[in-house]
Amino acid sequence: MFERPRGGERAILVHVDFGSDTEHEDLQEFRELAASAGAEVVHALTVRRASAEPRYLIGTGKADEIRDSVAALEAELVLFNHSLSPGQERNLERLFQCRALDRTGLILDIFAQRARSHEGKLQVELAQLKHLSTRLVRGWTHLERQKGGIGLRGPGETQLETDRRLLGIRIKQLQKRLGRVRRQRDQGRRARNRAEVPTVSLVGYTNAGKSTLFNRLTDAGVMAADQLFATLDPTLRRVELPAGNPMVLADTVGFIRHLPHDLVAAFRSTLQETREANLLLHVIDAASERREGNIEQVNVVLDEIGARDLRQLEVYNKIDMIPGARPRLDRDSDGRPRRVWMSAATGEGLDLLLEALAELLRPTSVHQRLFLPPEAGRLRALIYRDGQVLDEQIADGGGWTLDVVMARHDWDALCKREGLETHVIREERPLRLAAGGEGP
């Protein structure tokens, strides 16, 4: 009789090397994943194979070696840095007499620990149930009694059929609830679009410093820690840019290599904030040896969710960990901001990031030159309140000539309420900051 063992924290890590150039990087990341899940790693080994073995993935001899290590080290869990089929997982658990968990199951467990909001918990449960639904069959051999023939028919498989049916019902309930959450998010998104408030979404590899940057920009107090998937639930905050324009900043879940497809599907409503954003802030750990590979992996996930073609501003974070690195703003061949080098932890380069954001989001603003007569003092005060006055000159005979940048929705509101458009001398071209991040 085989009952699925209960989980534990004393873990053996098994890294399967199929000859990839990134195996060393994957092993280090796998250790970080295990630590983030709270596992106590008692042993780690690398298994080299040319191809996967159908029964155990790693071959019988190596599987027996791990079984002996489990007994000697009193391990409670064996973690594989690879996907296991339901049959392989079942065979390994029967051999080891302890839980065997693959990379997908480990990531799901971390997400279950991190979820705090109602939506996050629903999304994690949905992903877990979809993953579990493939692992019900033949999980409990003592229930397998329907073999056919006289005297051998019994209720054994009924339990598995009941489990499948209950899982299907629960999955439908979760999908229905998430559908309601998705509609609520869509309503909020439409309201922001009507107000013409741009949305900027933070994306990046997990542990690149997105939440630290989010807190630096918004003072939101979102959890930030040096571990993978420190934050899971999405958070949105309003930020005022130097030019007086508002934007909505969205902090989203971090990406990782081989992100389970069930998670991508379950978090599609959360990632919708990324797909519908006006601009992506791609936060990159500039001090990481895996920097280029992590950038590529983030772009792969963005492609999966349909956000690859959105404008990106790369934020090379953690320059405080690079000797001699200084904050700077790099531009592309057209003079537009391309990447900002900064430190979210110390705040170095934050002013350059804000200037770059203001410039990239300026198409939602208007730049006008106005003449206000002496009696329009109240209107002048409203302009100073709602916009940014770049230059003011006192005209002959009284009155003011103003050079003004204002958010489009604030401009339209003043035009409708105060007749501001009647004071326009001319409309200027959108401003562009000088190279090197200097102001206008």
Short mmCIF file of C-alpha atoms in Angstrom, two decimals:
data_model
loop_
_atom_site.label_atom_id
_atom_site.label_comp_id
_atom_site.label_asym_id
_atom_site.label_seq_id
_atom_site.Cartn_x
_atom_site.Cartn_y
_atom_site.Cartn_z
CA MET A 1 0.00 0.00 0.00
CA PHE A 2 1.36 3.47 -0.92
CA GLU A 3 0.17 6.64 0.80
CA ARG A 4 1.62 9.93 -0.41
CA PRO A 5 4.08 11.05 2.29
CA ARG A 6 3.68 14.29 4.18
CA GLY A 7 6.05 17.13 3.41
CA GLY A 8 8.92 18.38 5.52
CA GLU A 9 11.69 20.98 5.56
CA ARG A 10 14.88 18.85 5.51
CA ALA A 11 15.53 18.65 1.80
CA ILE A 12 17.91 17.06 -0.67
CA LEU A 13 18.36 19.03 -3.90
CA VAL A 14 18.77 17.14 -7.16
CA HIS A 15 19.97 19.15 -10.13
CA VAL A 16 19.75 17.32 -13.46
CA ASP A 17 22.35 18.44 -16.01
CA PHE A 18 21.35 17.72 -19.60
CA GLY A 19 24.35 19.57 -21.02
CA SER A 20 22.96 23.13 -21.08
CA ASP A 21 25.32 26.11 -20.87
CA THR A 22 23.18 27.65 -18.09
CA GLU A 23 23.24 24.65 -15.73
CA HIS A 24 25.50 26.39 -13.19
CA GLU A 25 23.20 29.42 -13.08
CA ASP A 26 20.13 27.22 -12.75
CA LEU A 27 21.64 25.35 -9.78
CA GLN A 28 22.39 28.55 -7.88
CA GLU A 29 18.89 29.84 -8.56
CA PHE A 30 17.44 26.51 -7.45
CA ARG A 31 19.24 26.85 -4.11
CA GLU A 32 17.71 30.32 -3.73
CA LEU A 33 14.26 28.93 -4.53
CA ALA A 34 14.63 26.22 -1.88
CA ALA A 35 15.77 28.82 0.67
CA SER A 36 12.81 31.06 -0.20
CA ALA A 37 10.45 28.14 0.43
CA GLY A 38 11.97 27.67 3.89
CA ALA A 39 13.74 24.38 3.13
CA GLU A 40 16.75 23.26 5.15
CA VAL A 41 19.12 21.89 2.51
CA VAL A 42 21.01 18.91 3.94
CA HIS A 43 22.55 17.72 0.68
CA ALA A 44 22.74 18.78 -2.98
CA LEU A 45 23.95 16.79 -5.94
CA THR A 46 24.14 17.13 -9.71
CA VAL A 47 23.13 14.26 -11.98
CA ARG A 48 24.46 14.34 -15.54
CA ARG A 49 22.45 12.60 -18.21
CA ALA A 50 22.15 12.75 -21.99
CA SER A 51 18.36 12.33 -21.81
CA ALA A 52 15.60 11.80 -19.27
CA GLU A 53 14.94 8.28 -17.98
CA PRO A 54 11.20 7.45 -18.23
CA ARG A 55 10.79 5.83 -14.83
CA TYR A 56 12.88 7.95 -12.45
CA LEU A 57 14.15 10.77 -14.72
CA ILE A 58 17.67 10.18 -13.35
CA GLY A 59 18.27 6.45 -13.79
CA THR A 60 17.96 3.55 -11.37
CA GLY A 61 21.50 3.63 -9.94
CA LYS A 62 21.40 7.32 -9.04
CA ALA A 63 17.86 6.97 -7.67
CA ASP A 64 19.06 4.20 -5.31
CA GLU A 65 21.93 6.44 -4.21
CA ILE A 66 19.51 9.24 -3.35
CA ARG A 67 17.29 6.76 -1.47
CA ASP A 68 20.27 5.83 0.72
CA SER A 69 21.03 9.53 1.31
CA VAL A 70 17.43 10.15 2.35
CA ALA A 71 17.68 7.42 4.98
CA ALA A 72 21.14 8.46 6.22
CA LEU A 73 20.38 12.19 6.45
CA GLU A 74 16.78 11.75 7.63
CA ALA A 75 15.59 13.94 4.77
CA GLU A 76 11.89 14.62 4.49
CA LEU A 77 11.81 16.01 0.96
CA VAL A 78 13.65 15.57 -2.34
CA LEU A 79 13.51 18.58 -4.66
CA PHE A 80 14.20 18.20 -8.38
CA ASN A 81 15.30 21.16 -10.47
CA HIS A 82 13.34 19.80 -13.39
CA SER A 83 9.77 18.97 -14.30
CA LEU A 84 8.59 15.52 -13.19
CA SER A 85 5.79 13.65 -14.88
CA PRO A 86 3.05 12.33 -12.56
CA GLY A 87 4.39 8.81 -13.04
CA GLN A 88 7.99 9.81 -12.24
CA GLU A 89 6.89 11.69 -9.15
CA ARG A 90 4.89 8.68 -7.93
CA ASN A 91 7.74 6.24 -8.60
CA LEU A 92 10.30 8.40 -6.83
CA GLU A 93 8.10 8.86 -3.78
CA ARG A 94 7.54 5.12 -3.56
CA LEU A 95 11.31 4.54 -3.75
CA PHE A 96 12.38 7.31 -1.37
CA GLN A 97 9.44 6.94 1.05
CA CYS A 98 9.28 10.73 1.28
CA ARG A 99 7.89 13.56 -0.79
CA ALA A 100 9.41 14.24 -4.21
CA LEU A 101 8.72 17.69 -5.61
CA ASP A 102 9.70 19.24 -8.92
CA ARG A 103 10.52 22.86 -9.75
CA THR A 104 6.91 23.72 -10.57
CA GLY A 105 5.64 22.34 -7.26
CA LEU A 106 8.33 24.26 -5.38
CA ILE A 107 7.40 27.57 -7.03
CA LEU A 108 3.72 26.91 -6.33
CA ASP A 109 4.55 26.34 -2.65
CA ILE A 110 6.44 29.65 -2.47
CA PHE A 111 3.52 31.46 -4.08
CA ALA A 112 1.12 29.86 -1.59
CA GLN A 113 3.25 31.22 1.28
CA ARG A 114 3.46 34.73 -0.19
CA ALA A 115 -0.17 35.28 -1.25
CA ARG A 116 -1.90 37.78 1.02
CA SER A 117 -4.74 39.37 -0.94
CA HIS A 118 -8.00 37.62 -1.78
CA GLU A 119 -7.14 37.67 -5.47
CA GLY A 120 -3.65 36.31 -4.92
CA LYS A 121 -4.92 33.40 -2.85
CA LEU A 122 -7.51 32.54 -5.48
CA GLN A 123 -4.89 32.60 -8.23
CA VAL A 124 -2.45 30.40 -6.31
CA GLU A 125 -5.16 27.89 -5.40
CA LEU A 126 -6.27 27.69 -9.03
CA ALA A 127 -2.71 27.01 -10.19
CA GLN A 128 -2.20 24.41 -7.45
CA LEU A 129 -5.40 22.56 -8.30
CA LYS A 130 -4.58 22.48 -12.00
CA HIS A 131 -1.17 21.06 -11.14
CA LEU A 132 -2.67 18.54 -8.70
CA SER A 133 -5.31 17.38 -11.15
CA THR A 134 -2.61 15.71 -13.26
CA ARG A 135 -1.29 13.82 -10.24
CA LEU A 136 -4.41 12.13 -8.89
CA VAL A 137 -4.34 9.02 -11.03
CA ARG A 138 -2.78 5.98 -9.29
CA GLY A 139 -1.62 8.05 -6.36
CA TRP A 140 -3.09 5.62 -3.86
CA THR A 141 -2.57 2.00 -4.93
CA HIS A 142 -4.75 0.59 -2.16
CA LEU A 143 -7.76 2.16 -3.90
CA GLU A 144 -7.08 0.48 -7.23
CA ARG A 145 -9.52 -2.42 -7.09
CA GLN A 146 -11.42 -2.12 -10.37
CA LYS A 147 -9.31 -4.60 -12.32
CA GLY A 148 -12.25 -6.37 -13.95
CA GLY A 149 -13.33 -9.95 -13.50
CA ILE A 150 -15.55 -11.71 -11.00
CA GLY A 151 -14.80 -10.85 -7.41
CA LEU A 152 -12.38 -8.04 -8.27
CA ARG A 153 -14.84 -5.24 -8.87
CA GLY A 154 -15.07 -2.73 -6.07
CA PRO A 155 -15.37 0.91 -5.06
CA GLY A 156 -11.64 1.65 -5.31
CA GLU A 157 -11.63 3.93 -8.33
CA THR A 158 -14.72 5.70 -7.08
CA GLN A 159 -12.58 7.72 -4.67
CA LEU A 160 -10.37 8.94 -7.51
CA GLU A 161 -13.38 9.81 -9.64
CA THR A 162 -14.85 11.74 -6.69
CA ASP A 163 -11.58 13.62 -6.24
CA ARG A 164 -11.55 14.54 -9.93
CA ARG A 165 -15.12 15.74 -9.81
CA LEU A 166 -14.55 17.84 -6.66
CA LEU A 167 -11.40 19.34 -8.17
CA GLY A 168 -13.32 20.23 -11.34
CA ILE A 169 -16.07 21.92 -9.33
CA ARG A 170 -13.58 23.90 -7.26
CA ILE A 171 -11.62 24.99 -10.35
CA LYS A 172 -14.82 26.30 -11.95
CA GLN A 173 -15.68 28.21 -8.75
CA LEU A 174 -12.24 29.81 -8.64
CA GLN A 175 -12.39 30.77 -12.31
CA LYS A 176 -15.79 32.37 -11.72
CA ARG A 177 -14.52 34.39 -8.75
CA LEU A 178 -11.41 35.47 -10.62
CA GLY A 179 -13.66 36.54 -13.48
CA ARG A 180 -15.41 38.95 -11.10
CA VAL A 181 -12.06 40.28 -9.87
CA ARG A 182 -10.97 40.73 -13.49
CA ARG A 183 -14.10 42.76 -14.27
CA GLN A 184 -13.45 44.98 -11.23
CA ARG A 185 -9.89 45.58 -12.43
CA ASP A 186 -11.17 46.40 -15.90
CA GLN A 187 -13.52 49.02 -14.42
CA GLY A 188 -10.64 50.68 -12.56
CA ARG A 189 -8.50 50.57 -15.70
CA ARG A 190 -11.24 52.19 -17.80
CA ALA A 191 -11.63 54.94 -15.18
CA ARG A 192 -7.89 55.69 -15.36
CA ASN A 193 -8.04 55.73 -19.15
CA ARG A 194 -10.94 58.21 -19.09
CA ALA A 195 -8.91 60.45 -16.79
CA GLU A 196 -5.91 59.96 -19.13
CA VAL A 197 -3.67 58.93 -16.24
CA PRO A 198 -0.89 56.74 -17.68
CA THR A 199 -0.03 53.43 -16.04
CA VAL A 200 3.59 52.38 -15.57
CA SER A 201 4.18 48.73 -14.68
CA LEU A 202 7.27 47.44 -12.90
CA VAL A 203 8.52 44.21 -14.43
CA GLY A 204 11.73 42.28 -13.98
CA TYR A 205 13.39 39.13 -12.82
CA THR A 206 12.52 38.15 -9.28
CA ASN A 207 14.78 39.77 -6.64
CA ALA A 208 15.88 42.53 -9.02
CA GLY A 209 14.66 45.22 -6.59
CA LYS A 210 11.21 46.05 -7.98
CA SER A 211 9.50 46.38 -4.60
CA THR A 212 12.36 48.46 -3.19
CA LEU A 213 12.04 50.83 -6.14
CA PHE A 214 8.25 50.87 -5.75
CA ASN A 215 8.62 51.88 -2.09
CA ARG A 216 11.21 54.52 -3.01
CA LEU A 217 8.82 56.12 -5.51
CA THR A 218 5.57 55.79 -3.53
CA ASP A 219 6.39 55.27 0.20
CA ALA A 220 3.92 52.37 0.02
CA GLY A 221 5.69 50.12 2.52
CA VAL A 222 5.44 47.03 0.30
CA MET A 223 7.45 44.07 1.62
CA ALA A 224 10.96 44.03 0.14
CA ALA A 225 13.45 41.28 1.01
CA ASP A 226 16.55 39.66 -0.48
CA GLN A 227 14.74 36.50 -1.57
CA LEU A 228 12.90 35.18 -4.60
CA PHE A 229 9.22 36.15 -4.90
CA ALA A 230 9.32 38.32 -1.74
CA THR A 231 6.11 39.99 -2.92
CA LEU A 232 3.33 38.38 -4.89
CA ASP A 233 0.19 40.49 -4.73
CA PRO A 234 -0.04 43.44 -7.15
CA THR A 235 -0.06 46.96 -5.71
CA LEU A 236 -1.04 50.20 -7.48
CA ARG A 237 -0.15 53.70 -6.28
CA ARG A 238 -0.43 57.22 -7.74
CA VAL A 239 2.85 59.08 -8.29
CA GLU A 240 3.31 62.75 -9.13
CA LEU A 241 6.07 63.39 -11.67
CA PRO A 242 8.28 66.53 -11.66
CA ALA A 243 6.30 68.13 -14.50
CA GLY A 244 3.15 67.94 -12.40
CA ASN A 245 1.76 64.95 -14.27
CA PRO A 246 0.29 62.02 -12.33
CA MET A 247 0.88 58.39 -13.18
CA VAL A 248 -0.21 55.08 -11.67
CA LEU A 249 2.66 52.77 -10.76
CA ALA A 250 1.92 49.03 -10.62
CA ASP A 251 4.16 46.53 -8.81
CA THR A 252 3.72 42.99 -10.17
CA VAL A 253 5.04 39.51 -9.49
CA GLY A 254 8.63 38.84 -10.51
CA PHE A 255 9.52 36.54 -13.37
CA ILE A 256 11.84 33.54 -13.33
CA ARG A 257 13.28 30.90 -15.66
CA HIS A 258 10.84 28.13 -16.55
CA LEU A 259 7.91 29.95 -14.93
CA PRO A 260 5.12 27.31 -14.77
CA HIS A 261 2.50 27.79 -17.47
CA ASP A 262 -0.27 27.19 -14.93
CA LEU A 263 1.01 30.20 -12.98
CA VAL A 264 1.17 32.38 -16.08
CA ALA A 265 -2.43 31.41 -16.87
CA ALA A 266 -3.68 31.83 -13.29
CA PHE A 267 -2.04 35.26 -12.92
CA ARG A 268 -3.22 36.52 -16.28
CA SER A 269 -5.62 39.00 -14.64
CA THR A 270 -2.79 40.36 -12.48
CA LEU A 271 -0.43 40.53 -15.44
CA GLN A 272 -3.16 42.38 -17.33
CA GLU A 273 -1.87 45.50 -15.54
CA THR A 274 1.41 44.87 -17.34
CA ARG A 275 -0.20 44.18 -20.71
CA GLU A 276 -2.32 47.35 -20.56
CA ALA A 277 0.43 49.65 -19.26
CA ASN A 278 1.57 52.74 -21.15
CA LEU A 279 5.18 52.05 -20.19
CA LEU A 280 7.14 49.17 -18.66
CA LEU A 281 9.88 49.84 -16.13
CA HIS A 282 12.14 46.83 -16.65
CA VAL A 283 14.09 46.59 -13.39
CA ILE A 284 17.42 44.78 -13.83
CA ASP A 285 19.91 43.66 -11.19
CA ALA A 286 22.97 45.39 -12.64
CA ALA A 287 25.29 43.56 -10.22
CA SER A 288 24.10 40.07 -11.16
CA GLU A 289 26.37 37.75 -13.14
CA ARG A 290 23.20 36.44 -14.83
CA ARG A 291 22.09 39.90 -15.93
CA GLU A 292 21.82 39.29 -19.67
CA GLY A 293 20.13 35.92 -19.25
CA ASN A 294 17.62 37.38 -16.80
CA ILE A 295 16.76 40.18 -19.25
CA GLU A 296 16.11 37.58 -21.93
CA GLN A 297 13.89 35.51 -19.64
CA VAL A 298 11.78 38.55 -18.70
CA ASN A 299 11.25 39.33 -22.38
CA VAL A 300 10.21 35.70 -22.98
CA VAL A 301 7.47 35.98 -20.33
CA LEU A 302 6.41 39.40 -21.66
CA ASP A 303 6.04 37.77 -25.06
CA GLU A 304 3.85 35.03 -23.52
CA ILE A 305 1.43 37.55 -22.02
CA GLY A 306 1.37 39.78 -25.10
CA ALA A 307 3.37 42.70 -23.66
CA ARG A 308 6.66 42.36 -25.58
CA ASP A 309 5.93 45.29 -27.93
CA LEU A 310 5.21 47.82 -25.17
CA ARG A 311 7.68 50.65 -24.60
CA GLN A 312 10.34 49.83 -22.03
CA LEU A 313 12.59 51.94 -19.88
CA GLU A 314 15.38 49.76 -18.49
CA VAL A 315 16.33 50.48 -14.89
CA TYR A 316 19.75 49.07 -14.05
CA ASN A 317 19.36 48.80 -10.29
CA LYS A 318 21.81 48.03 -7.46
CA ILE A 319 24.71 50.13 -8.78
CA ASP A 320 25.70 50.59 -5.13
CA MET A 321 26.98 46.99 -5.34
CA ILE A 322 29.21 47.77 -8.37
CA PRO A 323 32.53 49.46 -7.45
CA GLY A 324 32.92 52.80 -9.18
CA ALA A 325 29.45 52.82 -10.79
CA ARG A 326 27.71 56.19 -10.97
CA PRO A 327 24.09 57.14 -11.76
CA ARG A 328 23.48 58.06 -15.38
CA LEU A 329 20.80 58.28 -18.05
CA ASP A 330 21.47 56.61 -21.40
CA ARG A 331 19.56 57.58 -24.54
CA ASP A 332 18.85 55.86 -27.84
CA SER A 333 19.78 57.17 -31.30
CA ASP A 334 16.64 59.36 -31.33
CA GLY A 335 17.52 61.00 -28.03
CA ARG A 336 14.84 59.22 -26.02
CA PRO A 337 15.61 57.78 -22.56
CA ARG A 338 16.67 54.13 -22.93
CA ARG A 339 18.09 53.08 -19.56
CA VAL A 340 18.73 54.57 -16.13
CA TRP A 341 21.55 53.42 -13.86
CA MET A 342 20.56 53.89 -10.21
CA SER A 343 20.19 52.35 -6.77
CA ALA A 344 16.72 51.97 -5.30
CA ALA A 345 18.25 51.11 -1.92
CA THR A 346 20.23 54.36 -1.57
CA GLY A 347 18.17 56.62 -3.84
CA GLU A 348 21.11 57.44 -6.11
CA GLY A 349 19.88 58.27 -9.61
CA LEU A 350 16.23 58.55 -8.57
CA ASP A 351 16.07 62.08 -9.97
CA LEU A 352 17.26 60.77 -13.36
CA LEU A 353 14.53 58.12 -13.33
CA LEU A 354 11.85 60.69 -12.57
CA GLU A 355 13.10 62.96 -15.37
CA ALA A 356 13.08 60.05 -17.82
CA LEU A 357 9.54 59.10 -16.80
CA ALA A 358 8.36 62.67 -17.15
CA GLU A 359 9.82 62.85 -20.65
CA LEU A 360 8.51 59.50 -21.84
CA LEU A 361 5.01 60.17 -20.51
CA ARG A 362 4.91 63.75 -21.76
CA PRO A 363 2.73 62.89 -24.81
CA THR A 364 -0.13 62.84 -22.30
CA SER A 365 0.71 66.48 -21.49
CA VAL A 366 0.29 69.75 -23.35
CA HIS A 367 2.85 72.53 -23.67
CA GLN A 368 1.28 75.95 -24.27
CA ARG A 369 2.34 79.58 -24.32
CA LEU A 370 -0.39 81.78 -22.82
CA PHE A 371 -1.15 85.44 -22.31
CA LEU A 372 -3.27 86.29 -19.25
CA PRO A 373 -4.67 89.85 -18.76
CA PRO A 374 -4.24 91.57 -15.37
CA GLU A 375 -7.75 90.58 -14.25
CA ALA A 376 -6.98 86.83 -14.69
CA GLY A 377 -5.09 86.48 -11.41
CA ARG A 378 -7.36 83.66 -10.23
CA LEU A 379 -6.77 81.72 -13.47
CA ARG A 380 -3.02 82.24 -13.08
CA ALA A 381 -3.20 80.70 -9.59
CA LEU A 382 -5.09 77.67 -10.98
CA ILE A 383 -2.42 77.20 -13.65
CA TYR A 384 0.31 77.19 -11.01
CA ARG A 385 -1.73 74.70 -8.99
CA ASP A 386 -2.47 72.23 -11.79
CA GLY A 387 0.55 72.58 -14.10
CA GLN A 388 4.22 73.46 -14.30
CA VAL A 389 5.14 77.02 -15.27
CA LEU A 390 8.45 76.85 -17.10
CA ASP A 391 8.74 80.59 -17.69
CA GLU A 392 6.77 83.72 -16.75
CA GLN A 393 7.20 87.26 -18.02
CA ILE A 394 5.25 90.39 -17.10
CA ALA A 395 3.77 91.96 -20.23
CA ASP A 396 3.77 95.67 -21.02
CA GLY A 397 0.67 97.25 -19.58
CA GLY A 398 0.15 94.41 -17.07
CA GLY A 399 -0.71 90.78 -17.47
CA TRP A 400 1.53 87.74 -17.80
CA THR A 401 3.01 85.61 -20.55
CA LEU A 402 3.34 82.02 -19.32
CA ASP A 403 5.14 78.98 -20.71
CA VAL A 404 3.11 76.08 -19.26
CA VAL A 405 3.26 72.26 -19.25
CA MET A 406 0.11 70.59 -17.95
CA ALA A 407 -1.42 67.13 -17.89
CA ARG A 408 -3.89 66.72 -20.74
CA HIS A 409 -6.85 65.96 -18.46
CA ASP A 410 -6.11 69.02 -16.26
CA TRP A 411 -5.78 71.21 -19.35
CA ASP A 412 -9.08 69.98 -20.78
CA ALA A 413 -10.80 70.53 -17.42
CA LEU A 414 -9.55 74.13 -17.17
CA CYS A 415 -10.49 74.82 -20.78
CA LYS A 416 -14.01 73.55 -20.16
CA ARG A 417 -14.46 75.35 -16.84
CA GLU A 418 -12.41 78.56 -17.33
CA GLY A 419 -12.15 78.99 -21.11
CA LEU A 420 -8.37 78.66 -20.90
CA GLU A 421 -7.95 77.93 -24.63
CA THR A 422 -8.87 81.56 -25.43
CA HIS A 423 -5.56 82.68 -23.86
CA VAL A 424 -3.31 80.48 -26.01
CA ILE A 425 -0.64 82.34 -28.01
CA ARG A 426 0.77 79.19 -29.56
CA GLU A 427 1.17 75.47 -28.84
CA GLU A 428 4.75 74.38 -28.38
CA ARG A 429 6.26 71.07 -29.44
CA PRO A 430 6.65 68.53 -26.60
CA LEU A 431 9.76 69.23 -24.58
CA ARG A 432 12.80 66.95 -24.70
CA LEU A 433 15.34 66.90 -21.90
CA ALA A 434 18.94 67.54 -22.85
CA ALA A 435 21.37 64.64 -23.11
CA GLY A 436 22.81 63.52 -19.79
CA GLY A 437 19.58 64.06 -17.89
CA GLU A 438 19.72 67.84 -17.49
CA GLY A 439 16.49 69.75 -17.13
CA PRO A 440 14.85 71.90 -19.79
#
